[in-house]
Structure formats: structure tokens, C-alpha cells
Coordinates of N, CA and C in Angstrom, one line a residue:
F874 N 18.7 95.2 141.2 CA 18.6 95.7 142.6 C 19.5 95.0 143.5
F875 N 19.6 93.7 143.4 CA 20.4 92.9 144.4 C 21.8 93.3 144.3
F876 N 22.4 93.5 143.1 CA 23.8 93.8 143.0 C 24.1 95.2 143.5
S877 N 23.2 96.2 143.2 CA 23.4 97.5 143.7 C 23.3 97.6 145.2
S878 N 22.4 96.8 145.8 CA 22.3 96.8 147.2 C 23.5 96.2 147.8
R879 N 24.0 95.1 147.2 CA 25.2 94.4 147.7 C 26.4 95.3 147.6
R880 N 26.5 96.0 146.5 CA 27.7 96.9 146.4 C 27.6 98.1 147.4
R881 N 26.4 98.6 147.7 CA 26.3 99.7 148.7 C 26.7 99.1 150.0
H882 N 26.2 97.9 150.4 CA 26.5 97.3 151.7 C 28.1 97.1 151.8
T883 N 28.7 96.6 150.8 CA 30.2 96.4 150.8 C 30.9 97.7 151.0
R884 N 30.4 98.8 150.3 CA 31.1 100.1 150.4 C 30.9 100.6 151.9
Q885 N 29.7 100.4 152.4 CA 29.4 100.9 153.8 C 30.3 100.2 154.8
R886 N 30.5 98.9 154.6 CA 31.4 98.1 155.5 C 32.8 98.6 155.4
S887 N 33.3 98.9 154.2 CA 34.7 99.4 154.0 C 34.8 100.8 154.7
V888 N 33.8 101.6 154.5 CA 33.9 102.9 155.2 C 33.9 102.8 156.7
S889 N 33.1 101.8 157.2 CA 33.0 101.6 158.6 C 34.4 101.1 159.1
W890 N 35.0 100.2 158.4 CA 36.3 99.7 158.8 C 37.3 100.9 158.8
A891 N 37.3 101.7 157.8 CA 38.3 102.8 157.7 C 38.1 103.8 158.9
R892 N 36.8 104.1 159.2 CA 36.5 105.0 160.3 C 37.0 104.4 161.6
R893 N 36.8 103.1 161.8 CA 37.3 102.5 163.1 C 38.8 102.5 163.1
C894 N 39.4 102.3 162.0 CA 40.9 102.3 161.9 C 41.4 103.6 162.3
V895 N 40.8 104.7 161.7 CA 41.3 106.0 162.0 C 41.0 106.4 163.4
Q896 N 39.9 106.1 164.0 CA 39.6 106.5 165.3 C 40.6 105.9 166.4
E897 N 41.2 104.8 166.1 CA 42.1 104.2 167.0 C 43.5 104.6 166.9
T898 N 43.9 105.3 165.8 CA 45.3 105.5 165.5 C 45.9 106.5 166.6
G899 N 45.2 107.5 167.1 CA 45.7 108.4 168.1 C 46.1 107.6 169.3
S900 N 45.3 106.7 169.8 CA 45.6 105.9 171.0 C 46.7 104.9 170.6
F901 N 46.7 104.4 169.5 CA 47.7 103.4 169.0 C 49.0 104.0 168.9
A902 N 49.1 105.2 168.4 CA 50.4 105.9 168.3 C 51.1 106.2 169.6
K903 N 50.3 106.3 170.7 CA 50.9 106.6 172.0 C 51.7 105.4 172.5
L904 N 51.5 104.3 171.9 CA 52.3 103.1 172.3 C 53.7 103.0 171.8
Y905 N 54.0 103.8 170.8 CA 55.2 103.7 170.1 C 56.1 105.0 170.2
D906 N 57.4 104.9 170.0 CA 58.2 106.0 170.0 C 58.0 106.9 168.9
A907 N 58.5 108.1 168.9 CA 58.3 109.2 167.9 C 58.7 108.8 166.5
H908 N 59.9 108.1 166.4 CA 60.4 107.7 165.1 C 59.5 106.7 164.5
T909 N 59.0 105.7 165.2 CA 58.1 104.7 164.6 C 56.8 105.4 164.2
V910 N 56.3 106.3 165.0 CA 55.0 106.9 164.7 C 55.2 107.7 163.4
Q911 N 56.2 108.5 163.3 CA 56.4 109.3 162.1 C 56.6 108.5 160.9
K912 N 57.4 107.4 161.0 CA 57.7 106.6 159.8 C 56.7 105.6 159.4
Q913 N 55.9 105.1 160.4 CA 55.0 104.0 160.1 C 53.5 104.4 160.2
I914 N 53.1 105.2 161.1 CA 51.7 105.5 161.3 C 51.3 106.8 160.6
M915 N 52.1 107.8 160.5 CA 51.8 109.0 159.8 C 51.5 108.8 158.3
P916 N 52.3 108.0 157.6 CA 51.9 107.8 156.2 C 50.5 107.2 156.0
I917 N 50.1 106.4 157.0 CA 48.7 105.8 156.9 C 47.7 107.0 157.1
I918 N 48.0 107.8 158.1 CA 47.1 108.9 158.3 C 47.0 109.9 157.1
Y919 N 48.2 110.1 156.5 CA 48.2 111.0 155.4 C 47.4 110.4 154.2
N920 N 47.5 109.1 154.0 CA 46.7 108.5 153.0 C 45.2 108.6 153.3
L921 N 44.9 108.4 154.6 CA 43.4 108.5 154.9 C 42.9 109.9 154.8
L922 N 43.8 110.9 154.8 CA 43.3 112.3 154.5 C 42.9 112.5 153.1
Q923 N 43.3 111.6 152.2 CA 43.0 111.6 150.8 C 41.8 110.7 150.5
D924 N 41.2 110.1 151.5 CA 40.1 109.2 151.2 C 38.9 109.9 150.6
N925 N 38.1 109.2 149.9 CA 36.9 109.8 149.2 C 35.8 110.1 150.2
V926 N 35.8 109.4 151.3 CA 34.7 109.5 152.3 C 35.0 110.6 153.3
V927 N 34.1 111.5 153.4 CA 34.2 112.7 154.3 C 34.5 112.3 155.8
R928 N 33.7 111.3 156.3 CA 33.9 110.9 157.7 C 35.3 110.3 157.9
V929 N 35.8 109.6 157.0 CA 37.2 109.1 157.2 C 38.2 110.2 157.3
R930 N 38.1 111.2 156.3 CA 39.0 112.3 156.3 C 38.8 113.1 157.6
S931 N 37.6 113.3 158.1 CA 37.4 114.1 159.3 C 38.0 113.4 160.5
N932 N 37.8 112.1 160.6 CA 38.4 111.4 161.7 C 39.9 111.4 161.6
A933 N 40.5 111.4 160.4 CA 42.0 111.4 160.3 C 42.5 112.8 160.8
C934 N 41.7 113.9 160.5 CA 42.1 115.2 160.9 C 42.2 115.3 162.4
K935 N 41.2 114.7 163.1 CA 41.2 114.7 164.6 C 42.4 113.9 165.1
Q936 N 42.8 112.9 164.5 CA 43.9 112.1 164.9 C 45.2 112.7 164.7
I937 N 45.3 113.5 163.7 CA 46.6 114.3 163.5 C 46.9 115.1 164.7
Y938 N 45.9 115.8 165.2 CA 46.2 116.7 166.4 C 46.7 115.8 167.6
A939 N 46.0 114.7 167.8 CA 46.4 113.8 168.9 C 47.8 113.3 168.8
I940 N 48.1 112.9 167.5 CA 49.5 112.4 167.3 C 50.5 113.5 167.4
A941 N 50.2 114.7 166.9 CA 51.1 115.8 167.0 C 51.4 116.1 168.5
M942 N 50.4 116.0 169.3 CA 50.6 116.3 170.8 C 51.5 115.2 171.4
H943 N 51.4 114.0 170.9 CA 52.3 112.9 171.3 C 53.7 113.2 170.9
L944 N 53.9 113.8 169.7 CA 55.2 114.0 169.2 C 55.8 115.4 169.5
K945 N 55.0 116.2 170.3 CA 55.5 117.5 170.6 C 56.8 117.6 171.3
S946 N 57.1 116.5 172.1 CA 58.4 116.5 172.8 C 59.6 116.2 171.9
E947 N 59.3 115.8 170.6 CA 60.4 115.6 169.6 C 60.2 116.7 168.5
P948 N 60.9 117.8 168.6 CA 60.6 118.9 167.7 C 60.8 118.6 166.2
V949 N 61.7 117.7 165.9 CA 61.9 117.4 164.5 C 60.7 116.8 163.9
Y950 N 60.1 115.8 164.6 CA 59.0 115.1 164.1 C 57.7 115.9 164.2
F951 N 57.6 116.7 165.2 CA 56.5 117.6 165.4 C 56.4 118.6 164.2
E952 N 57.6 119.2 163.9 CA 57.6 120.2 162.8 C 57.4 119.6 161.5
E953 N 57.7 118.3 161.3 CA 57.4 117.6 160.0 C 55.8 117.6 159.8
I954 N 55.2 117.3 160.9 CA 53.7 117.2 160.8 C 53.1 118.6 160.6
V955 N 53.7 119.6 161.2 CA 53.2 121.0 161.0 C 53.5 121.4 159.6
K956 N 54.6 121.1 159.0 CA 54.9 121.4 157.6 C 53.9 120.8 156.7
Y957 N 53.5 119.5 157.0 CA 52.5 118.8 156.2 C 51.2 119.5 156.3
I958 N 50.8 119.9 157.5 CA 49.5 120.6 157.7 C 49.5 122.0 156.9
I959 N 50.6 122.7 156.9 CA 50.7 124.0 156.2 C 50.6 123.7 154.7
K960 N 51.2 122.7 154.2 CA 51.1 122.3 152.8 C 49.6 122.1 152.4
L961 N 48.9 121.5 153.3 CA 47.4 121.3 153.0 C 46.7 122.7 152.7
S962 N 47.1 123.7 153.5 CA 46.4 125.0 153.4 C 46.7 125.6 152.0
A963 N 47.7 125.3 151.3 CA 48.1 125.9 150.0 C 47.7 125.0 148.9
S964 N 47.1 123.9 149.1 CA 46.8 123.0 148.1 C 45.8 123.5 147.1
I965 N 45.8 123.1 145.9 CA 44.8 123.5 144.9 C 43.5 122.6 145.1
N966 N 43.7 121.5 145.8 CA 42.6 120.6 146.1 C 41.7 121.1 147.2
F967 N 40.4 121.2 147.0 CA 39.5 121.7 148.0 C 39.5 120.8 149.3
R968 N 39.6 119.5 149.0 CA 39.5 118.5 150.2 C 40.7 118.8 151.1
D969 N 41.9 119.0 150.5 CA 43.1 119.3 151.3 C 42.9 120.6 152.2
R970 N 42.4 121.6 151.6 CA 42.2 122.9 152.3 C 41.1 122.7 153.4
Q971 N 40.1 121.9 153.1 CA 39.1 121.6 154.1 C 39.7 120.8 155.3
S972 N 40.6 119.8 155.0 CA 41.3 119.0 156.0 C 42.2 120.0 156.8
F973 N 42.8 120.9 156.2 CA 43.6 121.9 156.9 C 42.8 122.6 158.0
L974 N 41.6 123.0 157.6 CA 40.7 123.7 158.6 C 40.3 122.8 159.7
N975 N 40.0 121.5 159.4 CA 39.6 120.6 160.4 C 40.7 120.3 161.4
I976 N 41.9 120.2 160.9 CA 43.1 119.9 161.7 C 43.3 121.2 162.6
C977 N 43.2 122.3 162.1 CA 43.4 123.6 162.9 C 42.4 123.7 164.0
E978 N 41.2 123.1 163.9 CA 40.3 123.1 165.0 C 40.9 122.6 166.3
G979 N 41.6 121.5 166.2 CA 42.2 121.0 167.4 C 43.3 121.9 167.9
F980 N 44.1 122.4 167.0 CA 45.2 123.3 167.4 C 44.7 124.6 168.0
M981 N 43.5 125.1 167.6 CA 43.0 126.3 168.1 C 42.7 126.2 169.6
N982 N 42.4 125.0 170.1 CA 42.2 124.9 171.5 C 43.5 125.0 172.3
N983 N 44.6 124.9 171.6 CA 45.9 125.1 172.3 C 46.5 126.4 171.7
E984 N 46.1 127.5 172.3 CA 46.5 128.8 171.7 C 47.9 129.1 171.5
A985 N 48.8 128.6 172.4 CA 50.2 128.8 172.3 C 50.8 128.1 171.0
L986 N 50.4 126.9 170.8 CA 50.8 126.1 169.6 C 50.3 126.7 168.4
F987 N 49.0 127.1 168.4 CA 48.4 127.7 167.2 C 49.1 129.0 166.8
D988 N 49.4 129.9 167.8 CA 50.1 131.1 167.4 C 51.5 130.9 167.0
Q989 N 52.2 129.9 167.5 CA 53.6 129.6 167.1 C 53.7 128.9 165.8
Y990 N 52.8 128.0 165.5 CA 53.0 127.2 164.3 C 52.1 127.5 163.1
L991 N 50.8 127.8 163.4 CA 49.9 128.0 162.4 C 49.4 129.4 162.3

């Protein structure tokens, strides 16, 4: 019992850490230029989209929209994110398709962007 309880506690702590990390990336990304965000922060977000924990993936989806809005003024970087999002929609993996829908939720609030890109 002790070991299973300890393992569960450790897993919960790591999930908590990942959720906090993801929740801050949208704000964190605003501090950097578009090139740095695309090359340094987006790979982390893309990895978090593959996490086994639903809450981590869900928070990563919300941050992608925030970061995309930050990169909107740089069409090359913005379109790279859009291409990645569209790839999720055609994935054979259910989690990827679910992430696509969660990301689209943010874009749907911005009708012009949604119609143009998704």
C-alpha cells in the first residue's frame, strides 16, 4: 500500500508540474520574438500535446491559440503553427484529433481566422 500510494503521489506531482508549466507558456511566449518562440517554445508545446494526461494536453491546446495570436504578425511562423494544427486533424491517433478540436475552440472565437485557415 505504501509504495502504490507514494507512486500515485509522485505521478500527481509531476502532472501538477506539467499543468503549471503549460499554463504559463502563453504568457511566457509573449516575452520573446517570433523566431525564438517558434524554435524554442513551440517544440515544448508540441511535446506536451502528446502527454498521457488529458489535462496537460488540454492546457497545451489552449496555449497554442494564445501563442498563435502572438505570432500572427509573422505570417511564416503563424502558418507553421496552422500547418501543425491541420496535421493533427488527419492523424490516425485519437488524441491528436481530439487536440485538434480543442485548439479549434479558441480559433472559432475569431471567425475571420477560423474561416481563413481552418
